[in-house]
Each structure stands twice: as structure tokens, then as C-alpha cells.
Short mmCIF file of C-alpha atoms and ligand atoms in Angstrom, two decimals:
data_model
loop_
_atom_site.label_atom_id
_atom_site.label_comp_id
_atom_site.label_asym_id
_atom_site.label_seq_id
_atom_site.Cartn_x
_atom_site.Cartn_y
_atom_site.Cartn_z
CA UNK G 1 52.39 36.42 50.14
CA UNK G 2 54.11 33.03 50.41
CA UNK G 3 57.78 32.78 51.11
CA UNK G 4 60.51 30.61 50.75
CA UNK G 5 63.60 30.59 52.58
CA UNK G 6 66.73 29.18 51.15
CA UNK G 7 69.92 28.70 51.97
CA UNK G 8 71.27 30.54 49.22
CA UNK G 9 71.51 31.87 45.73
CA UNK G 10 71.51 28.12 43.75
CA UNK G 11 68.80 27.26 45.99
CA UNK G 12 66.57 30.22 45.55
CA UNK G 13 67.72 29.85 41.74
CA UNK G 14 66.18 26.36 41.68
CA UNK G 15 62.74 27.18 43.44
CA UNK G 16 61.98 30.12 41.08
CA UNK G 17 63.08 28.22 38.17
CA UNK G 18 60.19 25.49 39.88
CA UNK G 19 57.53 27.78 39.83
CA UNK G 20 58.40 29.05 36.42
CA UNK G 21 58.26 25.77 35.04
CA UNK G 22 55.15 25.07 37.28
CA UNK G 23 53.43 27.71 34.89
CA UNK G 24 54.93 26.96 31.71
CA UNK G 25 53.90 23.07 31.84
CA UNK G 26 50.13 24.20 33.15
CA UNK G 27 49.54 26.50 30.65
CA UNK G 28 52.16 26.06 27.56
CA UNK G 29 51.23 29.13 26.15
CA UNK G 30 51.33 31.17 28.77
CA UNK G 31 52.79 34.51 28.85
CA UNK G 32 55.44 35.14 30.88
CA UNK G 33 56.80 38.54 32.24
CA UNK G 34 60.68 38.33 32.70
CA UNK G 35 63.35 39.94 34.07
CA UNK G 36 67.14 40.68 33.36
CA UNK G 37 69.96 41.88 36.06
CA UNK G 38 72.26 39.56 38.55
CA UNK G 39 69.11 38.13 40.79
CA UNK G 40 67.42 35.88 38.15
CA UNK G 41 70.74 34.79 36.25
CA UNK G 42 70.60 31.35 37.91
CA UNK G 43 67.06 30.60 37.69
CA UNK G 44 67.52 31.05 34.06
CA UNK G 45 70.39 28.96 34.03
CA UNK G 46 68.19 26.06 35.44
CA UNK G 47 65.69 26.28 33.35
CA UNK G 48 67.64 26.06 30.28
CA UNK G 49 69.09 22.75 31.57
CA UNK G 50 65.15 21.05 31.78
CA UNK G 51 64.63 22.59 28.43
CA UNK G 52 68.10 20.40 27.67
CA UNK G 53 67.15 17.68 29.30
CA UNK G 54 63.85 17.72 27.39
CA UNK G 55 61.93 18.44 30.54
CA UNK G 56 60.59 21.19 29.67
CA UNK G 57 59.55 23.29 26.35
CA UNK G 58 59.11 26.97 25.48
CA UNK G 59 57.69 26.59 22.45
CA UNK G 60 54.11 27.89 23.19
CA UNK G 61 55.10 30.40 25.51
CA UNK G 62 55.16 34.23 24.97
CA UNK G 63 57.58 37.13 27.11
CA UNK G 64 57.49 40.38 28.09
CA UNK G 65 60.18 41.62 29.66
CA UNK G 66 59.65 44.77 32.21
CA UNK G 67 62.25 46.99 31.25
CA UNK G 68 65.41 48.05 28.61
CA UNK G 69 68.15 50.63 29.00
CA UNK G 70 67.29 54.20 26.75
CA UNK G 71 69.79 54.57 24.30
CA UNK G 72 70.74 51.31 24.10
CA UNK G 73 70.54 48.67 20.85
CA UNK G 74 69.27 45.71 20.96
CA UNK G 75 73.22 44.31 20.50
CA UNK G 76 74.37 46.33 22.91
CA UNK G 77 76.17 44.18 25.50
CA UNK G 78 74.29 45.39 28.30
CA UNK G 79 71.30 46.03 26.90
CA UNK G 80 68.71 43.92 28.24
CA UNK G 81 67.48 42.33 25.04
CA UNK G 82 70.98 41.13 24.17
CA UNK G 83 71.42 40.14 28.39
CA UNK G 84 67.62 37.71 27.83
CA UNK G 85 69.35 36.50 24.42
CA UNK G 86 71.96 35.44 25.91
CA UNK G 87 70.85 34.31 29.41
CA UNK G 88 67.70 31.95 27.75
CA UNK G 89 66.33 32.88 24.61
CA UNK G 90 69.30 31.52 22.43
CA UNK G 91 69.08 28.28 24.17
CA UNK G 92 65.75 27.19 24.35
CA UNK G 93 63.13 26.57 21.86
CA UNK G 94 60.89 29.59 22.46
CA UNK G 95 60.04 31.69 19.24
CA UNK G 96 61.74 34.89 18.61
CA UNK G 97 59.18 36.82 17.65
CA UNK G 98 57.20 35.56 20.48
CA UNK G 99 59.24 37.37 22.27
CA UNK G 100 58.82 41.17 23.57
CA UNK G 101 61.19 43.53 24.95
CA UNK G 102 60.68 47.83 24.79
CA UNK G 103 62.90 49.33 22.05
CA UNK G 104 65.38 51.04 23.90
CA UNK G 105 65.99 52.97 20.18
CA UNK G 106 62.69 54.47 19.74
CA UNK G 107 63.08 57.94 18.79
CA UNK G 108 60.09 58.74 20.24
CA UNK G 109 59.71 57.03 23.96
CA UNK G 110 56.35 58.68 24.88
CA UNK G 111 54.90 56.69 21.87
CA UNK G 112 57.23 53.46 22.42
CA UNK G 113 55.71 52.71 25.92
CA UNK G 114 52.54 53.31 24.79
CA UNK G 115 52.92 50.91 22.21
CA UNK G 116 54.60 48.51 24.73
CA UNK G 117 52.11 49.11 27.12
CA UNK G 118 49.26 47.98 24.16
CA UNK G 119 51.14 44.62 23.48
CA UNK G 120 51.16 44.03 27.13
CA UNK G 121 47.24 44.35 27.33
CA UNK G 122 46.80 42.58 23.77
CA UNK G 123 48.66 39.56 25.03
CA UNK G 124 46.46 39.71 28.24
CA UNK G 125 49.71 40.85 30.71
CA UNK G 126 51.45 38.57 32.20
CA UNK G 127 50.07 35.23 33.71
CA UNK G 128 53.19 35.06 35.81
CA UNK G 129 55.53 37.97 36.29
CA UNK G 130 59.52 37.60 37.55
CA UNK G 131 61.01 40.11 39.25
CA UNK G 132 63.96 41.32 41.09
CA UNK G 133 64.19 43.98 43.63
CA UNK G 134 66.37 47.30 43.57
CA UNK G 135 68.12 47.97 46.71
CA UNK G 136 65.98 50.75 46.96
CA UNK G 137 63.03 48.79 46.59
CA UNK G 138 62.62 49.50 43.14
CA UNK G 139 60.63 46.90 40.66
CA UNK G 140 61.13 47.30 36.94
CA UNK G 141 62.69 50.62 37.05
CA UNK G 142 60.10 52.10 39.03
CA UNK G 143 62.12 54.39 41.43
CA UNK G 144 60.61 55.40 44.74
CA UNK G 145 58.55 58.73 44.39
CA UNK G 146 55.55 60.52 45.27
CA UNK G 147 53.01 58.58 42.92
CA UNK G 148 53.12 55.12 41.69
CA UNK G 149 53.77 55.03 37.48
CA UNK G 150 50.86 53.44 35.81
CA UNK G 151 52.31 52.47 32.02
CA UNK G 152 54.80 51.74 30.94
CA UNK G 153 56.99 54.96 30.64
CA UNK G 154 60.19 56.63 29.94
CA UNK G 155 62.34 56.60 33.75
CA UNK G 156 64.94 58.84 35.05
CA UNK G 157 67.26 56.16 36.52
CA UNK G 158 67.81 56.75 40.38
CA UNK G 159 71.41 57.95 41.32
CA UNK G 160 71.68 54.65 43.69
CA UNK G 161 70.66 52.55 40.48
CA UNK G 162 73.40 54.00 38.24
CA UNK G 163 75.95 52.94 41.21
CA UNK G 164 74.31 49.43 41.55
CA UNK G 165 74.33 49.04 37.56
CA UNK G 166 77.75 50.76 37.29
CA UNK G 167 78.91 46.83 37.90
CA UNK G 168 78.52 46.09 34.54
CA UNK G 169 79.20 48.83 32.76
CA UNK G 170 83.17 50.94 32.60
CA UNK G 171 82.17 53.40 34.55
CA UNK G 172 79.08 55.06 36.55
CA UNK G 173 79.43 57.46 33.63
CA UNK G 174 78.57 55.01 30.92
CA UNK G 175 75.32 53.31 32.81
CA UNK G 176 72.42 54.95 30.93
CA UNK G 177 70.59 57.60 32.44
CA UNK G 178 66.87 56.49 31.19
CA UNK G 179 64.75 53.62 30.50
CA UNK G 180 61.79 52.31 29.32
CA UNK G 181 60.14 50.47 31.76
CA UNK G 182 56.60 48.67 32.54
CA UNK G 183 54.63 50.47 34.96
CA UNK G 184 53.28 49.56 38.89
CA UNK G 185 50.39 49.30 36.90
CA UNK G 186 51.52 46.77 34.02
CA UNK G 187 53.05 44.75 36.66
CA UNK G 188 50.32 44.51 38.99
CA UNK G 189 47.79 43.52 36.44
CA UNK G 190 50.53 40.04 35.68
CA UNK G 191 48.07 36.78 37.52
CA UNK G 192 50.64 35.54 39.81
CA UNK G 193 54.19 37.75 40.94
CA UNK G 194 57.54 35.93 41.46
CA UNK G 195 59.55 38.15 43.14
CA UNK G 196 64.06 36.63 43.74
CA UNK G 197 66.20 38.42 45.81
CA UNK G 198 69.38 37.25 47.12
CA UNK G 199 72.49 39.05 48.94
CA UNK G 200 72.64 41.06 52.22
CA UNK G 201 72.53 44.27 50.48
CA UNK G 202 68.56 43.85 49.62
CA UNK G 203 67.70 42.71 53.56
CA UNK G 204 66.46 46.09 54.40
CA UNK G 205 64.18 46.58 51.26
CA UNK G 206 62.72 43.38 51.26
CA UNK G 207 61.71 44.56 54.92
CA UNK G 208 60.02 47.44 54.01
CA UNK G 209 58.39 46.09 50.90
CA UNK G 210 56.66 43.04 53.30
CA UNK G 211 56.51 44.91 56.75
CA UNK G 212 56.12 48.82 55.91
CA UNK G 213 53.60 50.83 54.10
CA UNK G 214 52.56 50.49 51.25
CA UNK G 215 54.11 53.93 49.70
CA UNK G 216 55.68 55.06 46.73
CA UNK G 217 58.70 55.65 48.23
CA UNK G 218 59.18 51.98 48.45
CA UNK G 219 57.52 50.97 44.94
CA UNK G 220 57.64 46.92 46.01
CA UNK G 221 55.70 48.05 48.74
CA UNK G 222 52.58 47.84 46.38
CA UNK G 223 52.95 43.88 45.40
CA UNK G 224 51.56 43.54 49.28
CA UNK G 225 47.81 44.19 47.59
CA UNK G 226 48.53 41.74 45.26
CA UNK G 227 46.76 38.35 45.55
CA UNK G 228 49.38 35.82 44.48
CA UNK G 229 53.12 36.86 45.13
CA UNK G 230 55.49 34.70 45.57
CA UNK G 231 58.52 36.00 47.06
CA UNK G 232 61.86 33.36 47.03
CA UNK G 233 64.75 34.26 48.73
CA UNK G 234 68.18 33.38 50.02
CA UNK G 235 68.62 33.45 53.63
CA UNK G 236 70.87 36.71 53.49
CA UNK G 237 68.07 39.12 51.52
CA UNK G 238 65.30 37.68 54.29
CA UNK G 239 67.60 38.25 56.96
CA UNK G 240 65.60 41.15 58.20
CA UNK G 241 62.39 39.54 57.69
CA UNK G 242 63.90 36.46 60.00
CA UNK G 243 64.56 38.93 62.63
CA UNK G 244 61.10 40.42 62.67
CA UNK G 245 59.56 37.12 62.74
CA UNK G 246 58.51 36.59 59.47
C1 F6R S 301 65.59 44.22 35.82
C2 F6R S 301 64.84 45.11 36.68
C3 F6R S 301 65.36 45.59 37.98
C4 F6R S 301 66.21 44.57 38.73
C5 F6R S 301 66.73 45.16 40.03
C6 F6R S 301 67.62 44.17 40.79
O1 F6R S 301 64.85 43.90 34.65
O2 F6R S 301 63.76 45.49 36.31
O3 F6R S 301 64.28 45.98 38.80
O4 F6R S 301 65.43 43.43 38.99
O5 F6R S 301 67.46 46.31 39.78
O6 F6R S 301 68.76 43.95 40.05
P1 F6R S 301 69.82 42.81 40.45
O7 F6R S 301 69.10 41.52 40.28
O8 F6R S 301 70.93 42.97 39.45
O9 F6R S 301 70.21 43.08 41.85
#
């Protein structure tokens, strides 16, 4: 796993956005695995000023994104295909219908990750794969369990996450309770991982997910098997890591 250390949120938001556009300019149409919430809103941000500066182009590239609220429409304001809209698709040149994220409507959501799950493997998963990191060491909305999800799959949202999420939303009691999210599998099968975290309050899970065991009651715990992760973060969220030595 290589790490970077920096000194805080626009800095980490800078290096991920480097590697991002590392990928996109080696391989134009690449496909890229993205993710929504507050860690990679600034690593977005940066890449839609190369794309404005003409530095860089999305026009080749394809997305997946790893997860989307159940329940919620795609106009929803916090649904997560109206968040990527609005944090980078709408202001770069990639294609909309190059773009992919689960249908948080499906009336049947059995049969919509399994559909999801197909695209995934048609388009050849990802060849680079963002994520963030729950507090509870959760990636995509894979909550810590007894078995590692393999597809992607309907998800009973973690207590903790509703709380963390309830930020956005009125109340705790309007967070949805479900979502449709890629699996440990889907997102371990993605060529290269870019993992952001930034903020004090992820400092303990990013320790476990490097230093413990690999278990499913840490679910980031797993990306240690994986070849090429990359894990950028601000000096606060490797605080704990610092301490141990890493
Ligand atoms: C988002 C996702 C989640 C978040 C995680 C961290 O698509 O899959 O795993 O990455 O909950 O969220 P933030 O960045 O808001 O702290």
C-alpha cells in the first residue's frame, strides 16, 4: 500500500485528483469507479478546474459509481446521482450515458444489483477505483459483519452511518435506511484502489484497516490483499497510523 501524507484536506484533494488524472491521460478510456460523500468533494473540484483549463479531458472515459441511496430518485438532492451531477459530471466533457450509477428506484433491488453488478463486469470493473472510508471502516456501503458481500447488493445502512449521513439530510429520520451498493467483491476486482480520508474522526479506522486483521468487521480491512492501493490522506485521518510508525 503506498501512502501519502498531507497536510490537509486541499492537499490530499490535489494528490488524488493527481492520480486520477494520472489514469485518465494513460488510458483515456479508462473506466473509472467513483465515489460521492464529503471526502472526495475537493478532489473533484480539482479536477474539474484541469478539465477547464483544458488540461485534461473526460471524453473517453467511462464511471461506475459504488453506491446510491434506496428510495431515492435520481433528482433527489441527496441522492448520489444528482450529488456526481453536480460535483463533476455537469462540468466536464464526459458522456452521460457513459456514465453508471445503481437505480436507487428499482422496484425490484435483488434484480437491480444484479444488473449493476453485470455492467460492472461488461465494462471490465474498474481500472482505478475511488473511495472513501466510513468511520466504521465501511467502503461502499459495505457495513462491518460476519462475511464480506460479494455483488453488488441491497444494504441495511449501519445505525452509525445514518448519524454520519444525518449531516445532510433534516433529520436522522429522513437518511434512507437501504442502499444499493457494489460489493467487497466488485471493488476488489477495480486494477488499482484510491482510497481519501481526511478528518480526525476516521484516525482510528484507517488504523485498523492498515494495521489490524483483515476481518469483516472492519470491511477496508480487505483492500490490505489488494496489490495496488493507494491510500492519500490528511495528516489528521493518519494520525494513528503516525503514532504506530507507519
Ligand atoms: C460513498 C461511499 C461511502 C463514503 C463513506 C465516507 O459513495 O461509498 O463509503 O465514502 O461513508 O463518507 P464521507 O466522505 O462523507 O466521510
Amino acid at each position: 500500500m503506498r501512502i501519502y501524507r498531507e497536510k490537509d484536506y486541499d492537499a490530499m484533494s490535489r494528490r488524488a485528483a493527481a492520480v486520477i488524472a494520472a489514469q485518465v491521460v494513460s488510458k483515456p478510456d479508462c473506466v473509472l469507479g467513483l465515489a460521492t460523500g464529503s471526502s472526495p468533494v475537493g478532489t473533484y473540484k480539482q479536477l474539474v478546474q484541469w478539465y477547464k483549463q483544458g488540461d485534461l479531458s473526460f471524453a473517453g472515459v467511462r464511471s461506475v459509481n459504488l453506491d446510491e441511496y434506496y428510495g431515492l430518485a435520481p433528482d433527489h438532492d441527496q441522492s448520489y446521482r444528482y450529488f456526481m451531477q453536480a460535483s463533476l459530471f455537469d462540468h466536464v466533457d464526459i458522456k452521460p450515458e457513459n456514465t453508471n450509477v445503481p437505480d436507487g428506484l428499482a422496484k425490484d433491488p435483488a434484480a437491480e444489483g444484479e444488473r449493476y453488478e453485470k455492467l460492472v463486469a461488461e465494462l471490465g470493473y474498474a481500472d482505478l477505483q475511488l473511495l472513501g472510508m466510513g468511520r466504521n471502516g465501511h467502503i461502499g456501503f459495505n457495513e462491518p459483519g460476519d462475511h464480506f458481500p460479494v455483488i453488488t447488493h441491497l444494504v441495511d445502512l449501519a445505525q452509525s452511518t445514518i448519524e454520519a449521513n444525518s449531516r445532510f439530510f433534516a433529520s436522522a429520520d429522513d437518511v434512507p435506511k437501504q442502499a444499493l451498493s457494489m460489493g467487497v467483491g466488485t471493488i476488489m476486482r477495480a486494477r488499482r484502489i484510491l482510497v481519501v480520508v481526511s478528518g480526525e474522526d476516521k484516525a482510528e479506522a484507517v488504523y485498523k484497516a492498515v494495521c489490524g486483521p483483515v476481518t469483516p468487521e472492519v470491511p477496508a480491512s480487505i483492500l490490505q490483499l489488494h496489490p495496488d492501493v493507494t491510500l492519500v490522506g490528511d495528516e489528521s485521518a493518519l494520525s494513528r497510523l503516525t503514532e504506530a510508525g507507519v
